[in-house]
Short mmCIF file of C-alpha atoms in Angstrom, two decimals:
data_model
loop_
_atom_site.label_atom_id
_atom_site.label_comp_id
_atom_site.label_asym_id
_atom_site.label_seq_id
_atom_site.Cartn_x
_atom_site.Cartn_y
_atom_site.Cartn_z
CA MET D 123 -7.85 -24.18 23.32
CA ALA D 124 -7.70 -20.49 22.39
CA GLU D 125 -11.48 -20.38 22.03
CA GLU D 126 -11.90 -22.05 25.42
CA ASN D 127 -9.58 -19.52 27.05
CA SER D 128 -11.54 -16.69 25.45
CA VAL D 129 -14.82 -18.06 26.82
CA ASN D 130 -13.36 -18.45 30.30
CA THR D 131 -11.97 -14.92 30.21
CA THR D 132 -15.36 -13.55 29.20
CA LYS D 133 -17.03 -15.40 32.07
CA ASP D 134 -14.47 -13.96 34.51
CA ILE D 135 -15.06 -10.44 33.21
CA ASN D 136 -18.84 -10.86 33.48
CA ALA D 137 -18.36 -11.82 37.12
CA THR D 138 -16.56 -8.54 37.85
CA LEU D 139 -18.52 -6.06 35.77
CA ALA D 140 -19.73 -4.03 38.74
CA LEU D 141 -17.57 -1.14 39.87
CA ASP D 142 -15.56 -1.71 43.03
CA SER D 143 -16.82 0.00 46.19
CA ASP D 144 -14.51 3.02 45.97
CA LYS D 145 -15.31 3.69 42.32
CA GLN D 146 -19.03 3.11 42.91
CA LYS D 147 -19.17 5.77 45.63
CA GLU D 148 -17.17 8.20 43.50
CA PHE D 149 -19.55 7.56 40.61
CA GLU D 150 -22.69 8.08 42.73
CA ASP D 151 -21.34 11.35 44.14
CA LYS D 152 -20.69 12.71 40.67
CA VAL D 153 -24.11 11.66 39.40
CA LYS D 154 -25.78 13.62 42.22
CA LYS D 155 -24.05 16.78 41.00
CA ILE D 156 -25.65 16.57 37.55
CA LYS D 157 -28.30 19.27 37.30
CA PRO D 158 -31.68 17.88 36.21
CA LYS D 159 -32.76 19.13 32.81
CA GLY D 160 -36.24 20.31 32.00
CA ASP D 161 -38.52 18.49 29.62
CA GLU D 162 -37.84 21.12 27.00
CA ASP D 163 -34.12 20.44 27.09
CA GLU D 164 -32.70 17.82 24.77
CA LEU D 165 -29.87 15.56 25.85
CA SER D 166 -26.60 16.01 24.03
CA PRO D 167 -24.80 12.71 23.41
CA GLY D 168 -21.21 12.28 24.53
CA VAL D 169 -18.52 9.94 23.23
CA ILE D 170 -15.64 8.40 25.15
CA TYR D 171 -12.55 6.58 23.94
CA LEU D 172 -11.69 3.36 25.76
CA GLY D 173 -8.18 1.94 25.41
CA HIS D 174 -6.08 -0.94 26.81
CA ILE D 175 -9.15 -3.18 26.79
CA PRO D 176 -8.43 -6.71 28.11
CA HIS D 177 -9.14 -9.72 25.92
CA GLY D 178 -12.68 -10.98 26.44
CA PHE D 179 -14.13 -7.51 27.07
CA PHE D 180 -16.19 -7.39 23.89
CA GLU D 181 -19.26 -5.45 22.71
CA ASN D 182 -21.77 -7.10 25.06
CA GLU D 183 -19.46 -6.79 28.07
CA ILE D 184 -18.66 -3.14 27.30
CA LYS D 185 -22.35 -2.29 26.98
CA LYS D 186 -23.30 -4.09 30.19
CA PHE D 187 -20.48 -2.44 32.11
CA PHE D 188 -21.02 1.15 30.97
CA GLU D 189 -24.80 1.02 31.29
CA GLN D 190 -24.09 1.36 35.02
CA PHE D 191 -23.37 5.02 34.27
CA GLY D 192 -26.30 5.76 31.99
CA THR D 193 -27.94 5.02 28.66
CA VAL D 194 -25.50 3.76 26.03
CA ASN D 195 -26.49 4.59 22.46
CA ARG D 196 -23.74 2.96 20.45
CA ILE D 197 -20.54 0.98 20.82
CA ARG D 198 -17.78 0.55 18.27
CA LEU D 199 -15.11 -2.01 19.17
CA SER D 200 -12.24 -1.92 16.72
CA ARG D 201 -11.52 -5.38 15.27
CA SER D 202 -9.08 -6.79 12.76
CA LYS D 203 -10.70 -7.40 9.37
CA LYS D 204 -8.50 -10.45 8.83
CA SER D 205 -8.73 -12.24 12.18
CA ALA D 206 -11.78 -10.54 13.78
CA ARG D 207 -9.76 -10.15 16.97
CA SER D 208 -10.19 -7.05 19.11
CA LYS D 209 -7.56 -4.35 18.60
CA GLY D 210 -7.88 -3.33 22.24
CA TYR D 211 -9.76 -0.05 21.91
CA ALA D 212 -13.35 1.09 21.47
CA PHE D 213 -15.68 4.08 21.40
CA VAL D 214 -18.82 4.37 23.52
CA GLU D 215 -21.58 6.92 22.95
CA PHE D 216 -23.77 7.90 25.89
CA ALA D 217 -27.15 9.60 25.56
CA CYS D 218 -25.91 12.36 27.90
CA ASP D 219 -22.57 14.13 27.50
CA GLU D 220 -22.32 14.82 31.24
CA VAL D 221 -22.63 11.11 31.96
CA ALA D 222 -19.91 10.47 29.38
CA LYS D 223 -17.58 12.84 31.26
CA ILE D 224 -18.30 11.09 34.55
CA ALA D 225 -17.67 7.68 32.99
CA ALA D 226 -14.37 8.86 31.50
CA ASP D 227 -13.19 10.40 34.78
CA THR D 228 -14.22 7.36 36.81
CA MET D 229 -12.82 4.68 34.51
CA HIS D 230 -9.54 6.32 33.51
CA ASN D 231 -6.65 4.23 34.91
CA TYR D 232 -9.13 1.63 36.19
CA MET D 233 -7.39 -1.73 36.64
CA MET D 234 -9.14 -4.62 34.91
CA PHE D 235 -7.49 -8.03 34.59
CA GLY D 236 -3.99 -6.61 34.69
CA ARG D 237 -4.78 -3.91 32.12
CA LEU D 238 -4.92 -0.24 33.08
CA LEU D 239 -7.89 1.13 31.16
CA LYS D 240 -7.45 4.46 29.40
CA CYS D 241 -10.60 6.50 29.06
CA LYS D 242 -11.20 10.03 27.81
CA VAL D 243 -13.96 12.14 26.29
CA VAL D 244 -13.80 12.62 22.53
CA PRO D 245 -14.66 16.20 21.47
CA ASN D 246 -17.47 16.45 18.92
CA GLU D 247 -15.20 18.10 16.35
CA LYS D 248 -12.87 15.08 16.44
CA ILE D 249 -15.57 12.46 15.85
CA HIS D 250 -15.14 11.06 12.34
CA PRO D 251 -18.38 10.78 10.30
CA ARG D 252 -17.74 7.07 9.69
CA LEU D 253 -16.82 6.27 13.29
CA TRP D 254 -20.07 4.43 13.94
CA LYS D 255 -20.13 2.43 10.74
CA GLY D 256 -21.08 -1.12 11.70
CA SER D 257 -21.74 -0.24 15.34
CA ASN D 258 -24.39 -2.10 17.37
CA ARG D 259 -24.28 -4.96 14.88
CA LYS D 260 -23.09 -8.46 15.60
CA PHE D 261 -19.62 -8.81 14.14
CA ARG D 262 -19.46 -11.35 11.33
CA HIS D 263 -16.03 -12.67 10.50
CA VAL D 264 -15.30 -12.73 6.77
CA PRO D 265 -12.71 -15.43 5.86
CA ARG D 266 -10.82 -13.14 3.49
CA ARG D 267 -7.79 -15.41 3.24
CA GLN D 268 -9.90 -18.36 2.14
CA ILE D 269 -11.77 -16.13 -0.32
CA ASP D 270 -8.44 -15.05 -1.85
CA ILE D 271 -7.29 -18.67 -2.07
CA ASP D 272 -10.52 -19.75 -3.76
CA ARG D 273 -10.30 -16.83 -6.19
CA HIS D 274 -6.70 -17.70 -7.05
CA ASN D 275 -7.45 -21.42 -7.54
CA LYS D 276 -10.60 -20.83 -9.54
CA VAL D 277 -10.50 -22.40 -13.01
CA LYS D 278 -10.38 -19.49 -15.44
CA THR D 279 -12.08 -19.05 -18.77
CA GLN D 280 -10.01 -18.41 -21.90
CA ASN D 281 -10.75 -14.68 -21.73
CA GLU D 282 -9.87 -14.49 -18.03
CA HIS D 283 -6.59 -16.31 -18.64
CA GLU D 284 -5.61 -14.02 -21.52
CA LYS D 285 -6.44 -10.95 -19.44
CA GLN D 286 -4.34 -12.25 -16.55
CA VAL D 287 -1.35 -12.91 -18.83
CA SER D 288 -1.72 -9.45 -20.38
CA ASN D 289 -1.70 -7.77 -16.96
CA LEU D 290 1.36 -9.75 -15.87
CA LEU D 291 3.24 -8.78 -19.04
CA LYS D 292 2.39 -5.10 -18.56
CA LYS D 293 3.56 -5.22 -14.96
CA GLU D 294 6.77 -6.94 -16.00
CA THR D 295 7.41 -4.37 -18.74
CA ARG D 296 7.15 -1.55 -16.20
CA LYS D 297 9.60 -3.37 -13.95
CA ARG D 298 12.11 -3.84 -16.79
CA LYS D 299 11.91 -0.13 -17.70
CA LYS D 300 12.43 0.83 -14.07
CA LEU D 301 15.55 -1.35 -13.82
CA GLU D 302 16.86 0.05 -17.10
CA LYS D 303 16.31 3.60 -15.87
CA LEU D 304 18.29 2.81 -12.73
CA GLY D 305 21.13 1.50 -14.86
CA ILE D 306 20.83 -2.07 -13.62
CA PRO D 307 21.83 -4.55 -16.37
CA TYR D 308 19.59 -7.38 -15.27
CA GLU D 309 18.09 -9.78 -17.79
CA PHE D 310 15.50 -12.37 -16.91
CA PRO D 311 13.03 -14.35 -19.01
CA GLY D 312 10.03 -13.58 -16.82
CA TYR D 313 6.48 -13.96 -18.06
CA ALA D 314 7.47 -12.84 -21.53
CA GLY D 315 9.81 -15.82 -21.81
CA GLU D 316 7.16 -18.19 -20.56
CA ALA D 317 4.66 -16.82 -23.07
CA GLU D 318 7.03 -17.70 -25.91
CA GLU D 319 7.40 -21.30 -24.77
CA THR D 320 5.25 -23.99 -26.23
CA GLN D 321 1.97 -24.22 -24.39
CA PRO D 322 0.62 -27.64 -23.37
CA LYS D 323 -1.84 -29.14 -25.78
CA HIS D 324 -4.54 -29.54 -23.17
CA LYS D 325 -5.27 -26.56 -20.95
CA ARG D 326 -8.35 -26.56 -18.78
CA PHE D 327 -10.73 -23.63 -19.12
CA ASP D 328 -14.32 -23.10 -18.14
CA GLU D 329 -16.70 -22.44 -20.97
CA ASP D 330 -17.53 -18.77 -21.54
#
């Protein structure tokens, strides 16, 4: 159901990607004021921050929408590493910094599906070197939770088991010392107590 709602929302957003008439006229007037640059001049890219993004307005939709202003070089939509869901903000790099300023001015406080977009130019000195890591690439969700579960449930070798027990005992020793330092008289068997108990005769291990 959630996936279906997401698809429907994306379709609705695609249907309203064009600027409304008032914004379109404002945009065209600002574009006319841009002074043409000579062939010898190189374009300086400009970056804008886009916040309060509605659900369903993903990388493709952002690119299609902002290409109405000018050439878009890169897009970085912030997503959760665990769920792959959008965090509601993104960065867009235009080929021309003047176009970026126009886009930011035009789209700031623009109402889209009940969300008031927040848009502003990001100064070059505030652009982090790793901002564009993974940009312009199709996002691939990594099932980290399942990976952790599989790693935890993996049948361990004898060496892996002994190393795990050793690490647990070291961690427990640090905890006991910390409690003792705080003056807390708390005794518990913990992993050390379990290690002293008789181990089952048959314990499954993978061969080394």
